[in-house]
Amino acid sequence: MDRIPILRIGDLLLVTIQVDMHDRLAMTLQDDLTERIVRDRAKGVLIDISALDLVDSFIGRMISNTAAMARVLDAETVLVGMQPAVAITLVELGLTLPGVKTALNVEKGMKLLGKNYE
């Protein structure tokens, strides 16, 4: 079964999505990420989607739901690396991603979470 790696950096978790997402993979990521937030007592989650050219409504909702779950588990989520076409698609689909902060790249996302690893 395919899985997306989740890396720990201090009290943050970094998820870099490098493959096209399908529904089952998105659900597996959601489950894995919530388990890791609890197990690692993570305070922040960075989700890098810079390699994604397309985000459909299911994946958009999955990101929003994952951020809501992370918030309930006391972790903040920042989505980084969004391509302009993805942003346009999310807006056209009416998905506003409440509770999800966005940043241009991982470095800016880490700063948004109050982390600076220079």
mmCIF file of C-alpha atoms in Angstrom:
data_model
loop_
_atom_site.group_PDB
_atom_site.id
_atom_site.type_symbol
_atom_site.label_atom_id
_atom_site.label_comp_id
_atom_site.label_asym_id
_atom_site.label_seq_id
_atom_site.Cartn_x
_atom_site.Cartn_y
_atom_site.Cartn_z
ATOM 1 C CA MET A 1 0.000 0.000 0.000
ATOM 2 C CA ASP A 2 1.298 3.451 -0.903
ATOM 3 C CA ARG A 3 2.063 5.867 1.883
ATOM 4 C CA ILE A 4 3.336 9.422 1.958
ATOM 5 C CA PRO A 5 6.322 9.891 4.292
ATOM 6 C CA ILE A 6 5.883 12.106 7.332
ATOM 7 C CA LEU A 7 9.109 13.633 8.650
ATOM 8 C CA ARG A 8 9.578 15.014 12.132
ATOM 9 C CA ILE A 9 11.533 18.256 12.625
ATOM 10 C CA GLY A 10 11.514 19.143 16.306
ATOM 11 C CA ASP A 11 7.886 19.507 17.279
ATOM 12 C CA LEU A 12 6.785 19.877 13.644
ATOM 13 C CA LEU A 13 5.726 17.297 11.097
ATOM 14 C CA LEU A 14 6.597 17.816 7.440
ATOM 15 C CA VAL A 15 4.583 16.146 4.704
ATOM 16 C CA THR A 16 5.815 16.569 1.147
ATOM 17 C CA ILE A 17 3.346 15.235 -1.373
ATOM 18 C CA GLN A 18 5.365 14.197 -4.432
ATOM 19 C CA VAL A 19 2.815 11.962 -6.145
ATOM 20 C CA ASP A 20 -0.616 12.496 -7.622
ATOM 21 C CA MET A 21 -3.144 12.118 -4.857
ATOM 22 C CA HIS A 22 -6.009 9.711 -5.160
ATOM 23 C CA ASP A 23 -8.808 9.299 -2.669
ATOM 24 C CA ARG A 24 -7.440 6.210 -0.882
ATOM 25 C CA LEU A 25 -3.958 7.723 -0.550
ATOM 26 C CA ALA A 26 -5.481 10.936 0.824
ATOM 27 C CA MET A 27 -7.439 9.030 3.459
ATOM 28 C CA THR A 28 -4.346 7.016 4.419
ATOM 29 C CA LEU A 29 -2.353 10.243 4.764
ATOM 30 C CA GLN A 30 -5.068 11.750 6.942
ATOM 31 C CA ASP A 31 -5.038 8.705 9.244
ATOM 32 C CA ASP A 32 -1.226 8.536 9.365
ATOM 33 C CA LEU A 33 -0.905 12.251 10.053
ATOM 34 C CA THR A 34 -3.388 12.351 12.920
ATOM 35 C CA GLU A 35 -1.684 9.320 14.505
ATOM 36 C CA ARG A 36 1.737 10.987 14.180
ATOM 37 C CA ILE A 37 0.464 14.267 15.679
ATOM 38 C CA VAL A 38 -0.587 12.370 18.791
ATOM 39 C CA ARG A 39 2.428 10.024 18.943
ATOM 40 C CA ASP A 40 5.021 12.781 18.367
ATOM 41 C CA ARG A 41 3.074 15.451 20.300
ATOM 42 C CA ALA A 42 3.514 17.693 17.280
ATOM 43 C CA LYS A 43 2.579 21.355 17.570
ATOM 44 C CA GLY A 44 2.689 22.105 13.859
ATOM 45 C CA VAL A 45 2.165 20.429 10.508
ATOM 46 C CA LEU A 46 3.599 21.619 7.200
ATOM 47 C CA ILE A 47 2.002 20.126 4.118
ATOM 48 C CA ASP A 48 4.020 20.825 0.964
ATOM 49 C CA ILE A 49 1.916 20.502 -2.181
ATOM 50 C CA SER A 50 4.369 22.170 -4.578
ATOM 51 C CA ALA A 51 4.556 19.019 -6.733
ATOM 52 C CA LEU A 52 0.784 18.875 -7.227
ATOM 53 C CA ASP A 53 -0.555 20.302 -10.466
ATOM 54 C CA LEU A 54 -4.137 19.397 -9.665
ATOM 55 C CA VAL A 55 -6.260 19.314 -6.520
ATOM 56 C CA ASP A 56 -9.832 18.120 -6.832
ATOM 57 C CA SER A 57 -12.670 18.842 -4.426
ATOM 58 C CA PHE A 58 -12.083 15.622 -2.453
ATOM 59 C CA ILE A 59 -8.395 16.393 -1.889
ATOM 60 C CA GLY A 60 -9.254 19.997 -1.007
ATOM 61 C CA ARG A 61 -11.771 18.826 1.576
ATOM 62 C CA MET A 62 -9.271 16.264 2.890
ATOM 63 C CA ILE A 63 -6.717 19.033 3.472
ATOM 64 C CA SER A 64 -9.313 21.167 5.223
ATOM 65 C CA ASN A 65 -10.518 18.226 7.362
ATOM 66 C CA THR A 66 -6.953 17.234 8.236
ATOM 67 C CA ALA A 67 -6.227 20.777 9.395
ATOM 68 C CA ALA A 68 -9.387 20.750 11.514
ATOM 69 C CA MET A 69 -8.363 17.413 13.067
ATOM 70 C CA ALA A 70 -4.855 18.734 13.717
ATOM 71 C CA ARG A 71 -6.321 21.808 15.414
ATOM 72 C CA VAL A 72 -8.412 19.602 17.696
ATOM 73 C CA LEU A 73 -5.204 17.694 18.490
ATOM 74 C CA ASP A 74 -3.457 21.017 19.377
ATOM 75 C CA ALA A 75 -1.379 21.333 16.207
ATOM 76 C CA GLU A 76 -1.447 24.154 13.675
ATOM 77 C CA THR A 77 -1.374 23.383 9.935
ATOM 78 C CA VAL A 78 0.341 25.397 7.206
ATOM 79 C CA LEU A 79 -0.069 24.498 3.544
ATOM 80 C CA VAL A 80 2.955 25.496 1.458
ATOM 81 C CA GLY A 81 3.972 25.517 -2.190
ATOM 82 C CA MET A 82 0.541 25.877 -3.739
ATOM 83 C CA GLN A 83 0.727 26.334 -7.521
ATOM 84 C CA PRO A 84 -1.386 29.183 -8.984
ATOM 85 C CA ALA A 85 -3.512 26.685 -10.963
ATOM 86 C CA VAL A 86 -4.285 24.798 -7.758
ATOM 87 C CA ALA A 87 -5.284 28.028 -5.989
ATOM 88 C CA ILE A 88 -7.558 28.952 -8.900
ATOM 89 C CA THR A 89 -9.163 25.508 -8.861
ATOM 90 C CA LEU A 90 -9.775 25.613 -5.097
ATOM 91 C CA VAL A 91 -11.418 29.035 -5.379
ATOM 92 C CA GLU A 92 -13.525 27.923 -8.361
ATOM 93 C CA LEU A 93 -14.644 24.890 -6.341
ATOM 94 C CA GLY A 94 -15.628 27.206 -3.491
ATOM 95 C CA LEU A 95 -13.142 25.637 -1.064
ATOM 96 C CA THR A 96 -11.777 28.243 1.317
ATOM 97 C CA LEU A 97 -9.719 25.909 3.575
ATOM 98 C CA PRO A 98 -10.807 27.415 6.891
ATOM 99 C CA GLY A 99 -8.199 27.077 9.619
ATOM 100 C CA VAL A 100 -5.429 26.404 7.132
ATOM 101 C CA LYS A 101 -2.679 28.992 6.873
ATOM 102 C CA THR A 102 -0.741 29.141 3.618
ATOM 103 C CA ALA A 103 2.823 30.131 2.744
ATOM 104 C CA LEU A 104 4.810 30.233 -0.478
ATOM 105 C CA ASN A 105 7.429 27.683 0.618
ATOM 106 C CA VAL A 106 8.572 25.480 3.507
ATOM 107 C CA GLU A 107 10.897 28.137 4.953
ATOM 108 C CA LYS A 108 8.125 30.728 5.101
ATOM 109 C CA GLY A 109 5.739 28.099 6.447
ATOM 110 C CA MET A 110 8.123 27.282 9.276
ATOM 111 C CA LYS A 111 8.413 30.966 10.113
ATOM 112 C CA LEU A 112 4.619 31.181 10.132
ATOM 113 C CA LEU A 113 4.630 28.399 12.720
ATOM 114 C CA GLY A 114 7.167 30.355 14.759
ATOM 115 C CA LYS A 115 10.100 28.125 13.842
ATOM 116 C CA ASN A 116 13.333 29.293 12.348
ATOM 117 C CA TYR A 117 15.906 26.564 11.708
ATOM 118 C CA GLU A 118 18.687 28.655 10.142
#
